[in-house]
Amino acid sequence: MKLLTKLIPRNFNLDLAYFSFLALTICIFSGLILSFHYFPEKPLLSVVNLEATVPFGKFYRALHYFSAQMAVISLFLHLLDALRLKLFLVKSNRGWFFLGLSLPILLYLAFSGYILRGDETGELAGSIAENLTSSIPLLGKPISNLFFAISQVGVHRVYLWHLYFSFLLLTGLLLWHISLNRVFSYLKFFYLALLFLPALFFYPSLKPWGNLQARGPWFFVGAQSMLKFLDERFVFFYLLLFPFIYQAFVIWKKNPTPLFWILIAYLGLYLIFSLMGI
Amino acid sequence: MTRRGILKLIGFGFLGTLGYSFLRAIMHLSSRPPKRVYLPSSEIEKIKTKLLLGEDFILVKEGEAFLGFSRKCPHLGCKLNFDPQRNLILCPCHGSRFTPQGKYLAGPAKKNLKPLQLSLSERGVTIEITN
């Protein structure tokens, strides 16, 4: 831990937080533009049309995609670094609660974005999510119907939650976690460049299955790998565990060491499965 | 209990009932009616690899007879594919494998493919696809 403190720059956590927020904001604004051209009853056609007919359509989609990926990565690192700095000792309970909740919400957004592309891999991801949620005893079907219901109504519900959760996340962060004054005082051109440049040079392609295999979004590869060997209900609960472990740091703030080890084991296992799936 | 306490309780009860009815309403979805797909004999004659992958179904030719299966993997509903080199039906998501006759071979699915009802006539085959 001491070595980490020496290696990591002093303002690293704040930089991550700022970068993550900036990425999320850009993602939401680029998403707003995309939403004018997206029709959930024809998802794939909307995406293809957007790229073919809308001026800068391809760029907006790439910006939306890459800023979302950056937001996920930087938020995850921000969460981990907040633990390293033991910020649960100083942050308000509400602020910490929303920080812990922001990752699952953002992951749902990124995952639903993957489904909304409407290509073959997106369809498969949607089917997995729907069936995985449905496999939960008693509450599975209603939850699946609420958030997915793809086999019944296509991507309509996923699209609506994609919109609702984006604004919920942004509003929640602004109300309970971030100070806007601080954000504006921290504006760095370098971060903006880092978010815009990948969209200029790379393109998130619409792909069919490769080698008869479908992996899903990169952060879901571990879950896909787990599903090959473990019961789907176990995998579902495993995926839900992270925010609970994270919130537990506030409850056991006086003796957090066992929680650190639990979190390391939890993430380590997921990493192993992810590597197996690559 | 004070008057304010009782009103609060009634308020929460009202909100709870409203929330419950709202959730019930949006969680309930009536299941889709079964879909029928008709394949004329001319289409069936084109099957060269003894297996036809439709959007929702798999049609297998066994001599003169036909077998029909849902194209959804019994594990988590992924759309199945056919590997002609190994003569196997494969799940692209979690690697479950099935014979062309729909028998489970390996992987997390643990079940045979769901059979579909077929109606054969001289003109062709009608496949009934249920959810």
CSV table of C-alpha atoms in Angstrom, one decimal:
chain,number,residue,atom,x,y,z
A,1,MET,CA,0.0,0.0,0.0
A,2,LYS,CA,2.9,2.4,0.8
A,3,LEU,CA,4.5,1.6,-2.5
A,4,LEU,CA,1.2,2.4,-4.2
A,5,THR,CA,0.9,5.7,-2.4
A,6,LYS,CA,4.4,6.6,-3.6
A,7,LEU,CA,3.8,5.6,-7.2
A,8,ILE,CA,0.4,7.2,-7.6
A,9,PRO,CA,0.3,11.0,-8.1
A,10,ARG,CA,-1.3,13.0,-5.4
A,11,ASN,CA,-4.3,14.3,-7.3
A,12,PHE,CA,-4.9,11.0,-9.1
A,13,ASN,CA,-8.3,10.3,-7.5
A,14,LEU,CA,-9.6,13.8,-8.3
A,15,ASP,CA,-8.3,13.5,-11.9
A,16,LEU,CA,-10.1,10.2,-12.3
A,17,ALA,CA,-13.3,11.6,-10.8
A,18,TYR,CA,-13.2,14.6,-13.1
A,19,PHE,CA,-12.3,12.6,-16.2
A,20,SER,CA,-15.1,10.1,-15.5
A,21,PHE,CA,-17.6,12.9,-15.0
A,22,LEU,CA,-16.5,14.6,-18.2
A,23,ALA,CA,-16.7,11.3,-20.1
A,24,LEU,CA,-20.2,10.7,-18.8
A,25,THR,CA,-21.3,14.2,-19.8
A,26,ILE,CA,-19.9,13.9,-23.3
A,27,CYS,CA,-21.5,10.5,-23.6
A,28,ILE,CA,-24.9,11.8,-22.6
A,29,PHE,CA,-24.8,14.7,-24.9
A,30,SER,CA,-23.6,12.7,-27.9
A,31,GLY,CA,-26.4,10.2,-26.9
A,32,LEU,CA,-28.9,13.0,-27.1
A,33,ILE,CA,-27.9,13.6,-30.7
A,34,LEU,CA,-28.1,9.9,-31.5
A,35,SER,CA,-31.5,9.6,-29.9
A,36,PHE,CA,-33.1,11.9,-32.5
A,37,HIS,CA,-32.1,9.3,-35.2
A,38,TYR,CA,-32.7,6.1,-33.2
A,39,PHE,CA,-36.0,4.2,-33.5
A,40,PRO,CA,-36.2,1.2,-31.2
A,41,GLU,CA,-38.5,-0.7,-33.5
A,42,LYS,CA,-35.8,-0.8,-36.1
A,43,PRO,CA,-32.5,-0.8,-34.0
A,44,LEU,CA,-30.0,-2.0,-36.6
A,45,LEU,CA,-31.5,-0.1,-39.4
A,46,SER,CA,-31.4,3.1,-37.2
A,47,VAL,CA,-27.7,2.6,-36.6
A,48,VAL,CA,-26.9,1.9,-40.2
A,49,ASN,CA,-29.0,4.9,-41.3
A,50,LEU,CA,-27.4,7.1,-38.8
A,51,GLU,CA,-23.9,6.3,-40.1
A,52,ALA,CA,-25.0,6.5,-43.7
A,53,THR,CA,-27.2,9.6,-43.8
A,54,VAL,CA,-26.7,11.8,-40.8
A,55,PRO,CA,-23.8,14.3,-41.1
A,56,PHE,CA,-21.0,13.3,-38.6
A,57,GLY,CA,-23.3,10.3,-37.6
A,58,LYS,CA,-20.4,7.9,-37.6
A,59,PHE,CA,-18.4,10.3,-35.4
A,60,TYR,CA,-21.2,10.8,-32.9
A,61,ARG,CA,-21.7,7.1,-32.5
A,62,ALA,CA,-18.0,6.6,-32.1
A,63,LEU,CA,-17.8,9.4,-29.5
A,64,HIS,CA,-20.8,8.0,-27.7
A,65,TYR,CA,-19.2,4.6,-27.6
A,66,PHE,CA,-15.7,5.6,-26.6
A,67,SER,CA,-16.7,8.1,-24.0
A,68,ALA,CA,-18.9,5.4,-22.4
A,69,GLN,CA,-16.0,3.0,-22.3
A,70,MET,CA,-13.8,5.7,-20.8
A,71,ALA,CA,-16.5,6.6,-18.2
A,72,VAL,CA,-16.7,2.9,-17.1
A,73,ILE,CA,-13.0,2.5,-16.8
A,74,SER,CA,-12.3,5.7,-15.0
A,75,LEU,CA,-15.3,5.3,-12.7
A,76,PHE,CA,-14.1,1.8,-11.8
A,77,LEU,CA,-10.6,3.1,-11.0
A,78,HIS,CA,-12.0,6.0,-9.1
A,79,LEU,CA,-14.0,3.6,-6.9
A,80,LEU,CA,-10.9,1.5,-6.3
A,81,ASP,CA,-8.7,4.5,-5.6
A,82,ALA,CA,-11.3,5.9,-3.2
A,83,LEU,CA,-10.9,2.7,-1.2
A,84,ARG,CA,-7.1,3.0,-1.2
A,85,LEU,CA,-7.4,6.5,0.2
A,86,LYS,CA,-10.1,5.3,2.7
A,87,LEU,CA,-12.4,8.1,1.6
A,88,PHE,CA,-15.3,6.2,3.2
A,89,LEU,CA,-14.1,7.7,6.5
A,90,VAL,CA,-14.7,11.3,5.3
A,91,LYS,CA,-17.4,11.1,2.6
A,92,SER,CA,-21.0,11.4,3.7
A,93,ASN,CA,-23.0,8.2,3.7
A,94,ARG,CA,-25.2,9.4,0.9
A,95,GLY,CA,-22.3,10.5,-1.2
A,96,TRP,CA,-20.6,7.1,-0.8
A,97,PHE,CA,-23.9,5.3,-1.4
A,98,PHE,CA,-24.4,7.0,-4.7
A,99,LEU,CA,-20.8,6.5,-5.7
A,100,GLY,CA,-21.1,2.7,-5.1
A,101,LEU,CA,-24.4,2.7,-7.0
A,102,SER,CA,-23.1,4.7,-9.9
A,103,LEU,CA,-21.0,1.8,-11.2
A,104,PRO,CA,-23.8,-0.8,-11.6
A,105,ILE,CA,-25.9,1.9,-13.2
A,106,LEU,CA,-23.2,2.8,-15.6
A,107,LEU,CA,-22.5,-0.8,-16.4
A,108,TYR,CA,-26.2,-1.3,-17.2
A,109,LEU,CA,-26.1,1.7,-19.5
A,110,ALA,CA,-23.0,0.4,-21.3
A,111,PHE,CA,-24.5,-3.1,-21.6
A,112,SER,CA,-27.9,-1.8,-22.8
A,113,GLY,CA,-26.0,0.4,-25.3
A,114,TYR,CA,-24.4,-2.8,-26.6
A,115,ILE,CA,-27.9,-4.4,-27.0
A,116,LEU,CA,-29.3,-1.3,-28.7
A,117,ARG,CA,-26.9,-1.6,-31.6
A,118,GLY,CA,-29.3,-4.3,-32.7
A,119,ASP,CA,-26.6,-6.3,-34.6
A,120,GLU,CA,-26.1,-10.1,-34.1
A,121,THR,CA,-23.9,-9.8,-31.0
A,122,GLY,CA,-26.2,-7.2,-29.5
A,123,GLU,CA,-29.1,-9.5,-29.9
A,124,LEU,CA,-27.3,-12.3,-28.3
A,125,ALA,CA,-26.2,-10.1,-25.3
A,126,GLY,CA,-29.9,-9.1,-24.9
A,127,SER,CA,-31.0,-12.7,-25.0
A,128,ILE,CA,-28.4,-13.6,-22.3
A,129,ALA,CA,-29.4,-10.7,-20.1
A,130,GLU,CA,-33.1,-11.5,-20.3
A,131,ASN,CA,-32.7,-15.2,-19.7
A,132,LEU,CA,-30.1,-14.7,-16.9
A,133,THR,CA,-32.4,-12.3,-15.0
A,134,SER,CA,-35.4,-14.6,-15.6
A,135,SER,CA,-33.5,-17.5,-14.1
A,136,ILE,CA,-33.8,-15.9,-10.6
A,137,PRO,CA,-36.4,-17.6,-8.5
A,138,LEU,CA,-39.7,-15.7,-7.9
A,139,LEU,CA,-38.6,-12.2,-8.8
A,140,GLY,CA,-36.6,-13.1,-11.9
A,141,LYS,CA,-39.4,-12.9,-14.5
A,142,PRO,CA,-40.9,-9.5,-13.3
A,143,ILE,CA,-37.4,-8.0,-13.1
A,144,SER,CA,-36.6,-9.3,-16.5
A,145,ASN,CA,-39.9,-8.0,-17.9
A,146,LEU,CA,-39.3,-4.6,-16.3
A,147,PHE,CA,-35.7,-4.1,-17.6
A,148,PHE,CA,-35.4,-6.2,-20.7
A,149,ALA,CA,-38.5,-8.1,-22.1
A,150,ILE,CA,-36.6,-8.2,-25.4
A,151,SER,CA,-38.3,-11.4,-26.6
A,152,GLN,CA,-41.7,-9.8,-26.1
A,153,VAL,CA,-41.3,-6.1,-27.1
A,154,GLY,CA,-37.9,-5.9,-28.8
A,155,VAL,CA,-35.4,-3.3,-27.4
A,156,HIS,CA,-38.1,-0.7,-26.4
A,157,ARG,CA,-37.8,-1.1,-22.7
A,158,VAL,CA,-34.0,-1.4,-22.8
A,159,TYR,CA,-34.0,1.9,-24.8
A,160,LEU,CA,-36.2,3.6,-22.3
A,161,TRP,CA,-34.1,2.5,-19.3
A,162,HIS,CA,-31.0,3.5,-21.2
A,163,LEU,CA,-32.4,7.1,-21.4
A,164,TYR,CA,-33.9,7.2,-17.9
A,165,PHE,CA,-30.8,5.8,-16.2
A,166,SER,CA,-28.4,8.2,-18.0
A,167,PHE,CA,-30.2,11.2,-16.6
A,168,LEU,CA,-30.7,9.6,-13.2
A,169,LEU,CA,-27.0,9.0,-13.0
A,170,LEU,CA,-26.1,12.5,-14.0
A,171,THR,CA,-28.6,14.1,-11.7
A,172,GLY,CA,-27.7,11.8,-8.8
A,173,LEU,CA,-24.0,12.6,-9.2
A,174,LEU,CA,-24.6,16.3,-9.4
A,175,LEU,CA,-27.0,16.3,-6.4
A,176,TRP,CA,-25.2,13.9,-4.1
A,177,HIS,CA,-21.6,13.5,-5.1
A,178,ILE,CA,-20.1,16.2,-7.3
A,179,SER,CA,-19.6,19.9,-6.7
A,180,LEU,CA,-20.1,21.7,-10.0
A,181,ASN,CA,-17.8,24.6,-9.0
A,182,ARG,CA,-15.0,22.1,-8.5
A,183,VAL,CA,-15.7,20.6,-11.9
A,184,PHE,CA,-15.4,23.9,-13.7
A,185,SER,CA,-12.3,24.9,-11.8
A,186,TYR,CA,-10.7,21.7,-13.0
A,187,LEU,CA,-11.3,21.9,-16.7
A,188,LYS,CA,-8.3,20.4,-18.6
A,189,PHE,CA,-8.0,20.5,-22.4
A,190,PHE,CA,-6.0,17.3,-22.3
A,191,TYR,CA,-8.9,15.3,-21.0
A,192,LEU,CA,-11.2,16.6,-23.7
A,193,ALA,CA,-8.6,15.6,-26.3
A,194,LEU,CA,-8.3,12.2,-24.7
A,195,LEU,CA,-12.1,11.7,-25.1
A,196,PHE,CA,-12.5,13.1,-28.6
A,197,LEU,CA,-9.4,11.6,-30.3
A,198,PRO,CA,-10.4,7.9,-30.2
A,199,ALA,CA,-13.7,8.8,-31.9
A,200,LEU,CA,-11.8,10.5,-34.7
A,201,PHE,CA,-9.5,7.5,-35.4
A,202,PHE,CA,-11.3,4.4,-34.4
A,203,TYR,CA,-14.7,3.0,-35.2
A,204,PRO,CA,-16.9,0.7,-33.1
A,205,SER,CA,-17.9,-1.7,-35.9
A,206,LEU,CA,-21.1,-3.7,-36.1
A,207,LYS,CA,-20.0,-7.3,-36.1
A,208,PRO,CA,-21.4,-10.7,-36.8
A,209,TRP,CA,-20.3,-13.5,-34.6
A,210,GLY,CA,-16.6,-14.3,-35.0
A,211,ASN,CA,-15.6,-18.0,-35.2
A,212,LEU,CA,-19.0,-19.1,-34.1
A,213,GLN,CA,-18.4,-17.4,-30.7
A,214,ALA,CA,-20.1,-14.4,-29.2
A,215,ARG,CA,-18.4,-12.8,-26.2
A,216,GLY,CA,-20.5,-9.7,-25.4
A,217,PRO,CA,-19.0,-6.3,-24.2
A,218,TRP,CA,-15.5,-6.5,-22.8
A,219,PHE,CA,-16.5,-6.1,-19.1
A,220,PHE,CA,-19.0,-9.0,-19.5
A,221,VAL,CA,-16.4,-11.5,-20.8
A,222,GLY,CA,-15.8,-12.7,-17.3
A,223,ALA,CA,-19.5,-13.3,-16.7
A,224,GLN,CA,-19.7,-15.1,-20.1
A,225,SER,CA,-16.9,-17.3,-19.1
A,226,MET,CA,-18.5,-18.0,-15.7
A,227,LEU,CA,-21.7,-19.0,-17.4
A,228,LYS,CA,-19.9,-21.8,-19.2
A,229,PHE,CA,-19.1,-23.5,-15.9
A,230,LEU,CA,-21.3,-22.2,-13.1
A,231,ASP,CA,-25.0,-22.0,-12.5
A,232,GLU,CA,-26.6,-18.9,-14.0
A,233,ARG,CA,-28.3,-17.9,-10.7
A,234,PHE,CA,-24.9,-18.0,-8.9
A,235,VAL,CA,-23.4,-15.8,-11.7
A,236,PHE,CA,-26.3,-13.3,-11.5
A,237,PHE,CA,-25.8,-12.9,-7.7
A,238,TYR,CA,-22.1,-12.7,-8.1
A,239,LEU,CA,-22.4,-9.8,-10.5
A,240,LEU,CA,-24.7,-8.0,-8.1
A,241,LEU,CA,-22.3,-8.4,-5.2
A,242,PHE,CA,-19.9,-5.6,-6.0
A,243,PRO,CA,-22.0,-2.6,-4.9
A,244,PHE,CA,-22.9,-4.4,-1.6
A,245,ILE,CA,-19.3,-5.1,-0.8
A,246,TYR,CA,-18.6,-1.4,-1.6
A,247,GLN,CA,-21.3,-0.2,0.7
A,248,ALA,CA,-20.1,-2.5,3.5
A,249,PHE,CA,-17.0,-0.3,3.9
A,250,VAL,CA,-19.2,2.4,5.4
A,251,ILE,CA,-20.7,0.0,7.8
A,252,TRP,CA,-17.4,-1.6,8.9
A,253,LYS,CA,-15.3,1.5,8.5
A,254,LYS,CA,-13.5,0.9,11.8
A,255,ASN,CA,-12.1,-2.4,10.6
A,256,PRO,CA,-12.1,-2.5,6.8
A,257,THR,CA,-9.2,-5.0,6.3
A,258,PRO,CA,-11.3,-8.1,5.8
A,259,LEU,CA,-13.5,-6.2,3.3
A,260,PHE,CA,-10.4,-5.3,1.3
A,261,TRP,CA,-9.4,-9.0,1.1
A,262,ILE,CA,-13.0,-10.0,0.1
A,263,LEU,CA,-13.0,-7.3,-2.6
A,264,ILE,CA,-9.5,-8.4,-3.9
A,265,ALA,CA,-10.7,-12.1,-4.0
A,266,TYR,CA,-13.9,-11.0,-5.7
A,267,LEU,CA,-12.2,-9.0,-8.4
A,268,GLY,CA,-9.4,-11.5,-8.8
A,269,LEU,CA,-11.8,-14.3,-9.5
A,270,TYR,CA,-13.6,-12.2,-12.1
A,271,LEU,CA,-10.3,-11.3,-13.7
A,272,ILE,CA,-9.3,-14.9,-13.9
A,273,PHE,CA,-12.6,-15.8,-15.7
A,274,SER,CA,-12.2,-12.8,-18.0
A,275,LEU,CA,-8.8,-14.0,-19.0
A,276,MET,CA,-10.2,-17.4,-19.6
A,277,GLY,CA,-12.8,-15.9,-21.9
A,278,ILE,CA,-10.4,-14.0,-24.1
B,1,MET,CA,-51.3,7.7,17.7
B,2,THR,CA,-51.6,11.3,16.6
B,3,ARG,CA,-53.8,12.6,13.8
B,4,ARG,CA,-50.6,13.5,11.8
B,5,GLY,CA,-49.3,9.9,12.4
B,6,ILE,CA,-52.5,8.4,11.0
B,7,LEU,CA,-52.5,10.6,8.0
B,8,LYS,CA,-48.8,9.8,7.3
B,9,LEU,CA,-49.6,6.1,7.5
B,10,ILE,CA,-52.6,6.5,5.1
B,11,GLY,CA,-50.3,8.5,2.8
B,12,PHE,CA,-47.6,5.8,2.7
B,13,GLY,CA,-50.2,3.2,2.2
B,14,PHE,CA,-51.7,5.1,-0.7
B,15,LEU,CA,-48.2,5.6,-2.3
B,16,GLY,CA,-47.3,1.9,-1.7
B,17,THR,CA,-50.5,0.7,-3.4
B,18,LEU,CA,-50.0,3.1,-6.3
B,19,GLY,CA,-46.3,2.0,-6.7
B,20,TYR,CA,-47.3,-1.7,-6.5
B,21,SER,CA,-50.1,-1.3,-9.1
B,22,PHE,CA,-47.7,0.7,-11.3
B,23,LEU,CA,-45.0,-2.0,-11.1
B,24,ARG,CA,-47.5,-4.8,-11.6
B,25,ALA,CA,-48.9,-3.0,-14.7
B,26,ILE,CA,-45.5,-2.5,-16.3
B,27,MET,CA,-44.1,-5.9,-15.3
B,28,HIS,CA,-47.0,-7.8,-16.8
B,29,LEU,CA,-46.6,-8.8,-20.4
B,30,SER,CA,-49.0,-11.1,-22.2
B,31,SER,CA,-47.1,-13.8,-24.1
B,32,ARG,CA,-46.9,-13.6,-27.8
B,33,PRO,CA,-49.1,-15.9,-29.8
B,34,PRO,CA,-47.4,-18.8,-31.5
B,35,LYS,CA,-46.0,-18.0,-35.0
B,36,ARG,CA,-46.4,-20.3,-38.0
B,37,VAL,CA,-43.8,-20.5,-40.7
B,38,TYR,CA,-44.7,-22.1,-44.0
B,39,LEU,CA,-41.9,-23.6,-46.1
B,40,PRO,CA,-43.0,-24.7,-49.7
B,41,SER,CA,-41.5,-27.9,-51.1
B,42,SER,CA,-39.4,-25.8,-53.5
B,43,GLU,CA,-37.6,-24.2,-50.5
B,44,ILE,CA,-37.1,-27.6,-48.8
B,45,GLU,CA,-35.6,-29.1,-51.9
B,46,LYS,CA,-32.8,-26.5,-51.7
B,47,ILE,CA,-31.6,-27.9,-48.3
B,48,LYS,CA,-28.3,-29.4,-49.3
B,49,THR,CA,-26.7,-30.0,-45.9
B,50,LYS,CA,-29.7,-31.8,-44.5
B,51,LEU,CA,-30.2,-28.8,-42.1
B,52,LEU,CA,-32.0,-25.5,-42.5
B,53,LEU,CA,-31.4,-22.6,-40.1
B,54,GLY,CA,-34.4,-20.3,-40.0
B,55,GLU,CA,-34.7,-17.1,-38.0
B,56,ASP,CA,-36.4,-18.9,-35.1
B,57,PHE,CA,-36.2,-22.6,-36.0
B,58,ILE,CA,-33.9,-25.4,-37.2
B,59,LEU,CA,-35.3,-27.8,-39.7
B,60,VAL,CA,-33.5,-31.1,-40.1
B,61,LYS,CA,-34.1,-33.6,-42.9
B,62,GLU,CA,-33.9,-37.2,-41.7
B,63,GLY,CA,-34.3,-39.4,-44.8
B,64,GLU,CA,-37.9,-38.6,-45.9
B,65,ALA,CA,-38.9,-37.3,-42.5
B,66,PHE,CA,-38.4,-33.9,-40.9
B,67,LEU,CA,-37.5,-32.7,-37.4
B,68,GLY,CA,-38.0,-29.2,-36.2
B,69,PHE,CA,-36.3,-27.4,-33.2
B,70,SER,CA,-36.3,-24.0,-31.7
B,71,ARG,CA,-33.2,-22.1,-32.6
B,72,LYS,CA,-32.9,-20.8,-29.0
B,73,CYS,CA,-30.3,-22.5,-26.8
B,74,PRO,CA,-32.1,-24.1,-23.8
B,75,HIS,CA,-29.4,-22.5,-21.5
B,76,LEU,CA,-29.8,-18.8,-21.9
B,77,GLY,CA,-31.7,-18.4,-25.2
B,78,CYS,CA,-28.8,-17.6,-27.6
B,79,LYS,CA,-29.4,-18.1,-31.2
B,80,LEU,CA,-27.9,-21.5,-32.2
B,81,ASN,CA,-25.6,-22.0,-35.2
B,82,PHE,CA,-24.6,-25.0,-37.2
B,83,ASP,CA,-21.0,-26.2,-37.8
B,84,PRO,CA,-21.0,-28.3,-41.0
B,85,GLN,CA,-17.4,-29.4,-40.5
B,86,ARG,CA,-18.2,-31.1,-37.2
B,87,ASN,CA,-21.8,-31.7,-38.0
B,88,LEU,CA,-22.9,-30.1,-34.7
B,89,ILE,CA,-25.3,-27.5,-33.6
B,90,LEU,CA,-23.4,-24.9,-31.5
B,91,CYS,CA,-24.3,-22.2,-29.0
B,92,PRO,CA,-22.1,-19.2,-29.8
B,93,CYS,CA,-22.4,-17.8,-26.3
B,94,HIS,CA,-21.4,-20.6,-23.9
B,95,GLY,CA,-20.4,-23.4,-26.2
B,96,SER,CA,-23.2,-25.9,-25.6
B,97,ARG,CA,-23.2,-28.6,-28.4
B,98,PHE,CA,-26.1,-30.6,-29.8
B,99,THR,CA,-26.4,-33.3,-32.5
B,100,PRO,CA,-28.4,-32.3,-35.6
B,101,GLN,CA,-31.2,-34.5,-34.0
B,102,GLY,CA,-31.4,-32.0,-31.2
B,103,LYS,CA,-29.7,-34.3,-28.5
B,104,TYR,CA,-27.6,-32.5,-25.9
B,105,LEU,CA,-23.9,-33.4,-26.1
B,106,ALA,CA,-21.9,-31.0,-23.9
B,107,GLY,CA,-21.8,-27.5,-22.3
B,108,PRO,CA,-23.9,-25.7,-19.8
B,109,ALA,CA,-27.3,-26.2,-21.5
B,110,LYS,CA,-27.9,-29.7,-20.0
B,111,LYS,CA,-31.1,-30.2,-22.0
B,112,ASN,CA,-32.0,-31.3,-25.5
B,113,LEU,CA,-33.2,-28.7,-28.0
B,114,LYS,CA,-36.9,-27.8,-27.7
B,115,PRO,CA,-38.8,-29.7,-30.5
B,116,LEU,CA,-41.3,-27.7,-32.6
B,117,GLN,CA,-44.6,-29.0,-34.0
B,118,LEU,CA,-44.4,-29.7,-37.8
B,119,SER,CA,-47.3,-30.3,-40.2
B,120,LEU,CA,-46.3,-32.0,-43.4
B,121,SER,CA,-48.3,-31.7,-46.6
B,122,GLU,CA,-47.5,-32.4,-50.2
B,123,ARG,CA,-47.0,-28.7,-50.7
B,124,GLY,CA,-44.5,-28.2,-47.9
B,125,VAL,CA,-44.0,-27.9,-44.2
B,126,THR,CA,-45.6,-25.7,-41.6
B,127,ILE,CA,-43.6,-25.0,-38.4
B,128,GLU,CA,-45.3,-23.8,-35.3
B,129,ILE,CA,-43.0,-21.6,-33.2
B,130,THR,CA,-44.0,-21.2,-29.6
B,131,ASN,CA,-42.3,-19.1,-27.0
